[in-house]
Amino acid sequence: MNSNRQVIQAPAPTTRRNSGKLMMRAAVFVEPGKIELQERPIPEVGPKDALLRVTMTTICGTDVHILKGEYPVAPGRIIGHEPVGVIEKLGSAVEGYAPGDRVIAGAITPCGQCFACLDGHSSQCGGRKMGGWRLGNTIDGCQADYVLIPDAAANLARIPEGLTDEDVLMCPDIMSTGFSGAESGNVRIGDVVAVFAQGPIGLCATVGAKLRGASLIIGVDGIPERLRLASQLGADVTINYRETDPVEAIMKLTDGRGVDVAIEALGTQVTFESALRVLRPGGTLSSLGVYSGKLSVPLDAFAAGLGDHRIVTTLCPGGKERMRRLLNVVNSGNVSLKPLVTHRFPLERLEEAYALFASQEKGVLKIAITP
Ligand SMILES: [Zn+2]
Ligand SMILES: [Zn+2]
């Protein structure tokens, strides 16, 4: 059958050597406007680390903020914080795992030992410096052939048998963050919830509100494909803000009462303000967006401070227990976030993938990147 076919074995990128070191390919932040694929040494494994061979990863909206220079990371940093992979090598102090295990780690990799972790705020690991978010921020990330996971014993979660990389690709960040919008907002059975923006995180917030028993979920966005997907994933009503004033429409839908929980999933003044304007007295604004510049609170929408409003913010919950729960949700078959993966690219076409993701064109939501 295949006697004429030649098997051409491309040299594995990871076997190339540079001054004695094994090299890998990695997406490196060079300067604002420039993320490029470079050759970098495969990281050395410390006692508490695990080295993963990355089998799939993806690009986050936050990476685009980094690319544009809106969120500062050090030049030379390898980007990416959504790893799916196989354990290649374990540090001497890491127990309970073996090389070859298929695992994910959260975008946030808490140490599990500091005061913030032990106080139940593991995303804020290390205190006032967003210390929990390390991958692709303060240490090298996973848009690469290999990534080092710090504090591996607190962060590696085994992928249940039968689930593909793509099945679990949303767990490290998008699903964890989106669900947390509903959890931090304390959505209760019978609540009315508005979700502002139906990008990947907003869509997961919509799913999260549904899972927590909201009886009316209103999804707001300006892109018709996203609104269609919102309906498919649990929104009862969708509003295209380009056609309809969402604040007016939501107040009408709730007979002037306002919503119990408004989830902000974009990080702009207008979405934050609209979320506040549709909130009932005593309601909760659950904010997930990453804001840049200045954010102001209009006093009329804020009832001049007398509305018993709660404004809560959440940084993606991480750590292996959070990941285990999310993997259970996927494994239960009750929720499929696979429609969020709209495009697939090999690592070598990463720069193209960034351009498509940043453009928000061609119906792009999440792009699976395969090293
Ligand atoms: Zn992210
Ligand atoms: Zn910690």
Coordinates of N, CA, C and O in Angstrom, one line a residue, residues 189-288:
I189 N -30.1 29.7 43.0 CA -31.3 29.1 42.2 C -32.3 30.2 42.0 O -32.7 30.9 43.0
G190 N -32.8 30.4 40.8 CA -33.8 31.4 40.5 C -33.3 32.8 40.2 O -34.2 33.7 40.0
D191 N -32.0 33.0 40.3 CA -31.5 34.4 40.0 C -31.7 34.8 38.5 O -31.7 33.9 37.6
V192 N -31.7 36.1 38.4 CA -31.6 36.7 37.0 C -30.1 37.2 36.9 O -29.7 37.9 37.8
V193 N -29.5 36.8 35.8 CA -28.0 37.1 35.7 C -27.8 37.7 34.3 O -28.3 37.2 33.3
A194 N -27.1 38.8 34.3 CA -26.7 39.4 33.0 C -25.2 39.2 32.8 O -24.4 39.4 33.8
V195 N -24.7 38.7 31.7 CA -23.3 38.5 31.4 C -22.9 39.5 30.3 O -23.3 39.3 29.1
F196 N -22.0 40.4 30.6 CA -21.6 41.4 29.6 C -20.3 41.0 29.0 O -19.3 40.8 29.6
A197 N -20.5 40.7 27.7 CA -19.5 40.2 26.8 C -19.5 38.6 26.7 O -19.6 38.0 27.8
Q198 N -19.6 38.1 25.6 CA -19.7 36.7 25.3 C -18.5 36.2 24.5 O -18.6 35.4 23.6
G199 N -17.3 36.6 25.0 CA -16.1 36.0 24.5 C -15.9 34.7 25.2 O -16.9 34.3 25.9
P200 N -14.8 34.0 25.1 CA -14.6 32.7 25.7 C -14.9 32.8 27.2 O -15.6 31.9 27.7
I201 N -14.5 33.8 27.9 CA -14.7 33.8 29.4 C -16.2 34.1 29.7 O -16.8 33.5 30.6
G202 N -16.7 35.1 29.0 CA -18.2 35.4 29.2 C -19.1 34.2 28.9 O -20.0 33.9 29.6
L203 N -18.7 33.4 27.9 CA -19.5 32.2 27.5 C -19.4 31.2 28.7 O -20.4 30.6 29.1
C204 N -18.2 31.1 29.3 CA -18.1 30.2 30.4 C -18.8 30.7 31.6 O -19.3 29.9 32.4
A205 N -18.9 32.0 31.8 CA -19.6 32.6 32.9 C -21.1 32.3 32.7 O -21.8 32.0 33.7
T206 N -21.6 32.3 31.4 CA -22.9 32.0 31.1 C -23.2 30.5 31.5 O -24.2 30.2 32.2
V207 N -22.3 29.6 31.1 CA -22.4 28.2 31.5 C -22.4 28.1 33.0 O -23.2 27.3 33.6
G208 N -21.5 28.8 33.7 CA -21.4 28.7 35.2 C -22.7 29.2 35.8 O -23.2 28.6 36.8
A209 N -23.3 30.3 35.3 CA -24.6 30.7 35.9 C -25.7 29.7 35.7 O -26.5 29.5 36.6
K210 N -25.7 29.0 34.6 CA -26.7 28.0 34.3 C -26.5 26.8 35.3 O -27.4 26.3 35.9
L211 N -25.2 26.4 35.5 CA -24.9 25.3 36.4 C -25.3 25.6 37.8 O -25.7 24.7 38.6
R212 N -25.3 26.9 38.2 CA -25.6 27.3 39.6 C -27.1 27.6 39.7 O -27.5 27.9 40.8
G213 N -27.9 27.4 38.7 CA -29.3 27.4 38.8 C -30.0 28.8 38.5 O -31.1 29.0 38.9
A214 N -29.3 29.7 37.8 CA -30.0 30.9 37.4 C -31.2 30.6 36.5 O -31.2 29.6 35.8
S215 N -32.3 31.3 36.7 CA -33.5 31.0 35.9 C -33.6 31.9 34.7 O -34.4 31.5 33.8
L216 N -32.9 33.0 34.7 CA -32.9 33.8 33.5 C -31.5 34.4 33.3 O -31.0 35.1 34.1
I217 N -30.9 34.0 32.2 CA -29.5 34.4 31.9 C -29.6 35.3 30.6 O -30.1 34.8 29.6
I218 N -29.0 36.5 30.7 CA -29.1 37.4 29.6 C -27.6 37.6 29.1 O -26.8 38.1 29.9
G219 N -27.3 37.3 27.9 CA -26.0 37.4 27.3 C -25.9 38.6 26.4 O -26.8 38.8 25.6
V220 N -24.9 39.5 26.6 CA -24.7 40.7 25.8 C -23.4 40.6 25.1 O -22.4 40.3 25.6
D221 N -23.5 40.9 23.8 CA -22.3 41.0 23.0 C -22.6 41.8 21.7 O -23.8 42.1 21.5
G222 N -21.6 42.0 20.8 CA -21.9 42.7 19.6 C -21.6 41.8 18.4 O -21.7 42.2 17.2
I223 N -21.2 40.5 18.6 CA -20.8 39.6 17.5 C -21.9 38.5 17.4 O -22.1 37.7 18.4
P224 N -22.7 38.4 16.3 CA -23.8 37.5 16.2 C -23.4 36.0 16.5 O -24.1 35.3 17.2
E225 N -22.2 35.6 16.0 CA -21.8 34.2 16.2 C -21.7 33.9 17.7 O -22.0 32.8 18.2
R226 N -21.1 34.9 18.4 CA -21.0 34.7 19.9 C -22.3 34.6 20.6 O -22.5 33.9 21.5
L227 N -23.3 35.4 20.1 CA -24.6 35.4 20.7 C -25.3 34.1 20.5 O -26.0 33.6 21.3
R228 N -25.1 33.6 19.2 CA -25.7 32.3 18.9 C -25.1 31.2 19.8 O -25.8 30.4 20.4
L229 N -23.8 31.2 20.0 CA -23.2 30.2 20.9 C -23.7 30.4 22.4 O -23.9 29.4 23.1
A230 N -23.9 31.7 22.8 CA -24.4 32.0 24.1 C -25.7 31.3 24.3 O -26.0 30.6 25.4
S231 N -26.6 31.4 23.3 CA -27.9 30.7 23.4 C -27.7 29.2 23.5 O -28.4 28.5 24.3
Q232 N -26.8 28.7 22.7 CA -26.5 27.2 22.7 C -26.0 26.8 24.1 O -26.3 25.7 24.5
L233 N -25.2 27.6 24.7 CA -24.6 27.2 26.0 C -25.4 27.6 27.2 O -25.0 27.3 28.3
G234 N -26.5 28.2 27.1 CA -27.4 28.5 28.3 C -28.0 29.8 28.4 O -28.8 30.0 29.3
A235 N -27.7 30.8 27.6 CA -28.3 32.1 27.7 C -29.8 32.0 27.3 O -30.1 31.4 26.2
D236 N -30.7 32.5 28.1 CA -32.1 32.5 27.7 C -32.5 33.6 26.7 O -33.4 33.5 25.9
V237 N -31.8 34.7 26.9 CA -32.0 35.9 26.1 C -30.6 36.4 25.7 O -29.7 36.4 26.5
T238 N -30.5 36.8 24.4 CA -29.2 37.5 24.0 C -29.6 38.9 23.5 O -30.6 39.1 22.9
I239 N -28.6 39.8 23.7 CA -28.8 41.2 23.3 C -27.6 41.6 22.5 O -26.5 41.5 23.0
N240 N -27.8 42.1 21.3 CA -26.7 42.6 20.5 C -26.6 44.1 20.8 O -27.5 44.9 20.4
Y241 N -25.6 44.5 21.5 CA -25.5 46.0 21.9 C -25.4 46.9 20.7 O -25.6 48.1 20.9
R242 N -25.0 46.4 19.6 CA -24.9 47.3 18.4 C -26.3 47.6 17.9 O -26.5 48.6 17.1
E243 N -27.3 46.8 18.3 CA -28.7 47.0 17.8 C -29.6 47.6 18.9 O -30.6 48.3 18.6
T244 N -29.4 47.2 20.1 CA -30.3 47.5 21.2 C -29.5 48.0 22.4 O -28.4 47.4 22.7
D245 N -30.0 49.0 23.1 CA -29.3 49.4 24.3 C -29.5 48.4 25.4 O -30.6 48.1 25.8
P246 N -28.4 47.7 25.8 CA -28.6 46.6 26.7 C -29.2 47.0 28.1 O -29.9 46.2 28.7
V247 N -28.8 48.2 28.5 CA -29.3 48.6 29.9 C -30.8 48.7 29.8 O -31.5 48.2 30.7
E248 N -31.3 49.4 28.8 CA -32.7 49.6 28.7 C -33.4 48.3 28.5 O -34.5 48.0 29.2
A249 N -32.9 47.4 27.7 CA -33.5 46.1 27.4 C -33.6 45.3 28.6 O -34.6 44.6 28.9
I250 N -32.5 45.3 29.4 CA -32.4 44.4 30.6 C -33.4 45.0 31.7 O -34.1 44.2 32.4
M251 N -33.5 46.3 31.8 CA -34.4 46.8 32.8 C -35.9 46.5 32.4 O -36.7 46.2 33.3
K252 N -36.1 46.5 31.1 CA -37.5 46.1 30.7 C -37.8 44.6 30.9 O -38.8 44.3 31.4
L253 N -36.8 43.8 30.6 CA -36.9 42.3 30.8 C -37.2 42.0 32.3 O -37.8 41.0 32.6
T254 N -36.7 42.8 33.2 CA -36.8 42.6 34.6 C -37.9 43.4 35.3 O -37.9 43.6 36.5
D255 N -38.7 44.0 34.5 CA -39.8 44.9 35.0 C -39.2 46.0 35.9 O -39.9 46.4 36.9
G256 N -38.1 46.5 35.5 CA -37.5 47.6 36.2 C -36.8 47.2 37.5 O -36.3 48.1 38.2
R257 N -36.8 45.9 37.8 CA -36.2 45.5 39.1 C -34.7 45.4 39.0 O -34.0 45.7 40.0
G258 N -34.1 45.1 37.9 CA -32.7 44.9 37.8 C -32.3 43.4 38.0 O -33.2 42.6 38.4
V259 N -31.1 43.1 37.7 CA -30.6 41.7 37.8 C -30.0 41.5 39.2 O -29.6 42.4 39.9
D260 N -30.0 40.2 39.6 CA -29.4 39.8 40.9 C -27.9 39.9 40.8 O -27.2 40.3 41.8
V261 N -27.4 39.4 39.7 CA -26.0 39.3 39.5 C -25.6 39.8 38.1 O -26.2 39.3 37.1
A262 N -24.7 40.7 38.0 CA -24.2 41.2 36.7 C -22.8 40.8 36.6 O -22.0 41.1 37.5
I263 N -22.4 40.0 35.6 CA -21.0 39.5 35.4 C -20.4 40.4 34.3 O -20.9 40.4 33.2
E264 N -19.3 41.0 34.6 CA -18.5 41.8 33.6 C -17.4 40.9 33.1 O -16.5 40.4 33.9
A265 N -17.3 40.6 31.8 CA -16.3 39.7 31.3 C -15.5 40.3 30.2 O -15.2 39.6 29.2
L266 N -15.2 41.6 30.2 CA -14.4 42.2 29.2 C -13.3 43.1 29.7 O -12.2 43.0 29.3
G267 N -13.7 43.9 30.6 CA -12.6 44.8 31.2 C -12.6 46.2 30.5 O -11.6 46.7 30.2
T268 N -13.8 46.8 30.3 CA -13.9 48.1 29.8 C -14.8 49.0 30.6 O -15.7 48.4 31.4
Q269 N -14.7 50.3 30.5 CA -15.5 51.2 31.3 C -17.0 51.0 31.0 O -17.8 50.9 31.8
V270 N -17.3 50.8 29.7 CA -18.7 50.7 29.3 C -19.4 49.4 29.8 O -20.5 49.5 30.2
T271 N -18.6 48.3 29.7 CA -19.3 47.0 30.2 C -19.4 47.1 31.7 O -20.4 46.6 32.3
F272 N -18.4 47.6 32.4 CA -18.4 47.7 33.9 C -19.6 48.6 34.3 O -20.4 48.3 35.1
E273 N -19.7 49.7 33.6 CA -20.8 50.7 33.9 C -22.2 50.1 33.6 O -23.1 50.3 34.4
S274 N -22.3 49.4 32.5 CA -23.6 48.9 32.2 C -24.0 47.8 33.2 O -25.1 47.7 33.6
A275 N -23.0 47.0 33.6 CA -23.2 46.0 34.6 C -23.8 46.6 35.9 O -24.7 46.1 36.5
L276 N -23.2 47.7 36.3 CA -23.6 48.4 37.5 C -25.0 49.0 37.3 O -25.9 49.0 38.2
R277 N -25.3 49.5 36.1 CA -26.6 50.2 35.8 C -27.8 49.2 35.8 O -28.9 49.6 36.0
V278 N -27.5 47.9 35.5 CA -28.6 46.9 35.5 C -28.8 46.2 36.8 O -29.7 45.3 37.0
L279 N -27.9 46.5 37.8 CA -27.9 45.8 39.1 C -29.0 46.2 40.0 O -29.3 47.4 40.2
R280 N -29.8 45.3 40.6 CA -30.8 45.7 41.6 C -30.1 46.1 42.8 O -28.9 45.7 43.1
P281 N -30.8 46.9 43.7 CA -30.2 47.2 45.0 C -29.9 45.9 45.7 O -30.7 45.0 45.7
G282 N -28.7 45.8 46.3 CA -28.4 44.6 47.0 C -27.8 43.5 46.1 O -27.4 42.4 46.5
G283 N -27.7 43.8 44.8 CA -27.2 42.8 43.8 C -25.6 42.8 43.8 O -25.0 43.7 44.5
T284 N -25.1 41.9 43.1 CA -23.6 41.7 43.0 C -23.1 41.9 41.6 O -23.6 41.3 40.7
L285 N -22.1 42.8 41.5 CA -21.4 42.9 40.2 C -20.2 42.1 40.4 O -19.3 42.3 41.2
S286 N -20.1 41.0 39.5 CA -18.9 40.1 39.6 C -18.0 40.4 38.4 O -18.4 40.2 37.3
S287 N -16.9 41.0 38.7 CA -16.0 41.5 37.6 C -14.9 40.5 37.3 O -14.1 40.1 38.2
L288 N -14.8 40.2 36.0 CA -13.7 39.2 35.6 C -12.7 39.9 34.7 O -11.6 39.4 34.4

